[in-house]
């Protein structure tokens, strides 16, 4: 069995500005760096990680690098673990998206599993991309414990698919917080979900997505 530890990146400048980041390349804030450092400590204390991967977007790659450095490992970039490509929503505030794309954003908030970012990626396509990437990483690292620094929507979509087998219940799956750790397990083609959104180690440094996302 392979253990995959999915880390949502630490707080980014996009999170702080309350914009839809997508593939917009926003770096970590000072708080985001601190969150990543605390998560690195948590993983070092609770797991024996063998390798570290990360989305190649800077906020996730920086998070992965901080964790890898603490574990005396290197981080391997993998674009398959990028956030959803948000098209016309990228770097736009959530409030403005709601005003300019009311129907599409209502779909995102109320039926996210069937939603599509205008001129961007569908959540269905994201799910296929993320699960294919996770499967490839798991099969390359059989019986190992693998850390993967990624983003909120890839974690949410993988949770939903592993727990339910389809995206219909995705709107009922909460977003995980910045720098939280979610366990998933892969064994001979079968996925299981472990602990989700572990963030108690962050104490007063915890941050979440706004309620209108």
Coordinates of C-alpha atoms in Angstrom, one line a residue:
X1 CA 0.0 0.0 0.0
X2 CA 1.2 3.5 -0.8
X3 CA 0.3 6.4 1.5
X4 CA -0.2 9.8 -0.1
X5 CA -0.2 12.9 2.1
X6 CA -2.0 15.8 0.3
X7 CA -1.0 19.2 1.7
X8 CA -3.0 22.2 0.6
X9 CA -0.5 25.0 0.1
X10 CA 0.0 27.7 2.8
X11 CA -1.8 31.0 2.6
X12 CA -0.9 32.7 -0.7
X13 CA -1.1 36.3 -1.8
X14 CA -4.2 35.3 -3.8
X15 CA -5.8 33.9 -0.7
X16 CA -5.1 37.1 1.2
X17 CA -6.5 39.2 -1.7
X18 CA -9.6 37.0 -1.9
X19 CA -9.2 36.3 -5.6
X20 CA -9.8 33.1 -7.5
X21 CA -6.2 32.0 -8.1
X22 CA -6.6 29.0 -10.5
X23 CA -3.3 28.9 -12.4
X24 CA -2.4 32.5 -11.5
X25 CA 1.0 32.1 -9.9
X26 CA 0.7 33.8 -6.5
X27 CA 3.5 33.3 -3.9
X28 CA 3.1 32.4 -0.3
X29 CA 2.5 35.2 2.3
X30 CA 4.7 35.3 5.4
X31 CA 1.8 33.5 7.2
X32 CA 1.8 30.9 4.5
X33 CA 5.5 30.3 5.0
X34 CA 4.9 29.9 8.7
X35 CA 2.0 27.5 8.1
X36 CA 4.2 25.4 5.7
X37 CA 7.0 25.2 8.4
X38 CA 4.5 24.0 11.0
X39 CA 3.2 21.4 8.6
X40 CA 6.7 20.2 7.9
X41 CA 7.2 19.7 11.7
X42 CA 3.9 17.8 11.9
X43 CA 4.8 15.5 9.1
X44 CA 8.3 14.9 10.5
X45 CA 6.8 14.0 13.8
X46 CA 4.0 11.8 12.6
X47 CA 5.1 10.1 9.3
X48 CA 8.2 8.6 7.7
X49 CA 8.0 10.3 4.3
X50 CA 10.1 8.9 1.5
X51 CA 9.6 11.6 -1.2
X52 CA 7.9 14.9 -1.9
X53 CA 6.1 16.1 -5.0
X54 CA 4.4 19.4 -5.6
X55 CA 2.3 21.3 -8.1
X56 CA 4.6 23.5 -10.1
X57 CA 2.6 26.6 -9.2
X58 CA 4.8 28.7 -6.8
X59 CA 2.5 28.6 -3.8
X60 CA 2.4 24.8 -3.8
X61 CA 6.0 24.3 -4.9
X62 CA 7.2 26.7 -2.1
X63 CA 5.1 24.7 0.4
X64 CA 6.5 21.4 -0.9
X65 CA 10.1 22.8 -0.8
X66 CA 9.7 23.9 2.8
X67 CA 8.5 20.4 3.8
X68 CA 11.1 18.6 1.7
X69 CA 13.9 20.7 3.3
X70 CA 12.7 19.8 6.8
X71 CA 12.8 16.1 5.8
X72 CA 16.2 16.3 4.1
X73 CA 14.4 15.4 0.8
X74 CA 14.1 17.1 -2.6
X75 CA 10.8 18.2 -4.1
X76 CA 9.7 17.1 -7.6
X77 CA 7.4 19.4 -9.5
X78 CA 4.4 17.9 -11.2
X79 CA 2.0 20.1 -13.2
X80 CA -0.7 17.3 -12.9
X81 CA -1.3 18.5 -9.4
X82 CA -2.0 22.1 -10.4
X83 CA -5.2 24.0 -9.3
X84 CA -8.1 24.0 -11.7
X85 CA -7.5 26.2 -14.7
X86 CA -10.0 29.0 -14.0
X87 CA -10.0 30.8 -17.4
X88 CA -11.8 34.1 -17.1
X89 CA -12.0 33.8 -13.3
X90 CA -8.2 33.7 -12.7
X91 CA -7.0 36.6 -10.4
X92 CA -10.5 38.0 -10.2
X93 CA -12.1 38.6 -6.8
X94 CA -14.8 36.2 -5.7
X95 CA -17.3 39.1 -5.3
X96 CA -16.6 40.3 -8.8
X97 CA -17.0 36.8 -10.2
X98 CA -20.4 36.5 -8.5
X99 CA -21.4 39.8 -10.1
X100 CA -20.1 39.2 -13.6
X101 CA -20.8 35.4 -13.9
X102 CA -23.9 34.9 -11.7
X103 CA -25.1 31.7 -13.3
X104 CA -21.8 30.0 -13.7
X105 CA -20.7 31.0 -10.2
X106 CA -24.0 29.8 -8.7
X107 CA -23.3 26.5 -10.3
X108 CA -19.8 26.5 -8.8
X109 CA -21.1 27.1 -5.3
X110 CA -24.2 24.9 -5.5
X111 CA -23.3 22.0 -7.8
X112 CA -19.5 22.3 -8.1
X113 CA -19.1 18.7 -9.4
X114 CA -20.8 19.7 -12.6
X115 CA -19.4 23.2 -13.0
X116 CA -17.0 24.6 -15.6
X117 CA -14.8 27.7 -15.2
X118 CA -15.6 30.0 -18.2
X119 CA -12.8 29.5 -20.8
X120 CA -11.2 27.2 -18.3
X121 CA -11.3 23.7 -17.0
X122 CA -14.3 21.7 -15.9
X123 CA -14.3 20.1 -12.5
X124 CA -14.9 16.7 -14.2
X125 CA -11.7 17.2 -16.3
X126 CA -9.8 18.3 -13.2
X127 CA -10.9 15.2 -11.4
X128 CA -9.7 13.0 -14.3
X129 CA -6.3 14.8 -14.4
X130 CA -5.7 14.7 -10.6
X131 CA -6.7 11.0 -10.2
X132 CA -4.5 10.0 -13.1
X133 CA -1.6 11.9 -11.6
X134 CA -2.1 10.5 -8.2
X135 CA -2.3 7.0 -9.6
X136 CA 1.0 7.5 -11.5
X137 CA 2.7 8.8 -8.5
X138 CA 1.4 6.0 -6.3
X139 CA 2.5 3.3 -8.7
X140 CA 6.0 4.9 -9.1
X141 CA 6.3 4.8 -5.3
X142 CA 4.8 1.5 -4.2
X143 CA 4.8 0.9 -0.5
X144 CA 6.2 4.3 0.2
X145 CA 4.8 7.4 2.0
X146 CA 4.6 10.3 -0.4
X147 CA 4.0 14.0 0.4
X148 CA 2.2 16.0 -2.3
X149 CA 1.8 19.8 -2.0
X150 CA -1.2 20.8 -4.0
X151 CA -4.3 23.0 -4.0
X152 CA -7.8 23.2 -2.5
X153 CA -9.9 22.0 -5.5
X154 CA -7.6 19.0 -6.4
X155 CA -7.9 17.8 -2.8
X156 CA -11.7 18.3 -2.7
X157 CA -12.2 16.5 -6.0
X158 CA -10.0 13.6 -5.0
X159 CA -11.8 13.3 -1.7
X160 CA -15.2 13.2 -3.4
X161 CA -14.2 10.6 -6.0
X162 CA -12.5 8.3 -3.5
X163 CA -15.3 8.5 -1.0
X164 CA -18.3 8.4 -3.4
X165 CA -17.1 7.3 -6.8
X166 CA -18.6 10.3 -8.6
X167 CA -18.8 14.1 -8.2
X168 CA -22.5 14.5 -7.4
X169 CA -21.9 15.0 -3.6
X170 CA -19.0 17.3 -4.0
X171 CA -20.9 20.4 -2.9
X172 CA -21.3 18.7 0.5
X173 CA -17.5 18.1 0.9
X174 CA -15.9 21.1 2.8
X175 CA -12.8 22.9 1.6
X176 CA -9.7 22.0 3.6
X177 CA -7.7 24.7 5.2
X178 CA -4.3 26.1 4.2
X179 CA -1.4 23.7 5.0
X180 CA -3.7 21.0 6.2
X181 CA -2.8 17.3 5.6
X182 CA -5.2 14.8 4.1
X183 CA -4.3 11.1 3.9
X184 CA -5.2 8.8 0.9
X185 CA -4.1 5.2 0.4
X186 CA -3.6 3.3 -2.8
X187 CA -3.4 -0.5 -3.0
X188 CA -3.5 -2.5 -6.2
X189 CA -5.8 -0.1 -8.0
X190 CA -8.0 0.6 -5.0
X191 CA -8.3 4.0 -3.2
X192 CA -9.3 4.7 0.4
X193 CA -9.5 7.9 2.3
X194 CA -7.8 8.4 5.7
X195 CA -7.7 11.5 7.9
X196 CA -9.0 14.6 6.1
X197 CA -7.8 18.2 6.6
X198 CA -5.6 17.7 9.6
X199 CA -4.8 21.2 10.8
X200 CA -4.8 21.2 14.6
X201 CA -1.0 21.5 14.5
X202 CA -1.4 25.0 13.0
X203 CA -3.2 26.3 16.2
X204 CA -3.7 30.1 15.8
X205 CA -2.2 30.1 12.3
X206 CA -5.2 28.3 10.7
X207 CA -6.8 30.0 7.6
X208 CA -9.7 29.0 5.4
X209 CA -11.2 30.0 2.1
X210 CA -13.9 32.8 2.3
X211 CA -17.5 31.6 2.8
X212 CA -18.5 32.9 -0.7
X213 CA -16.3 30.4 -2.6

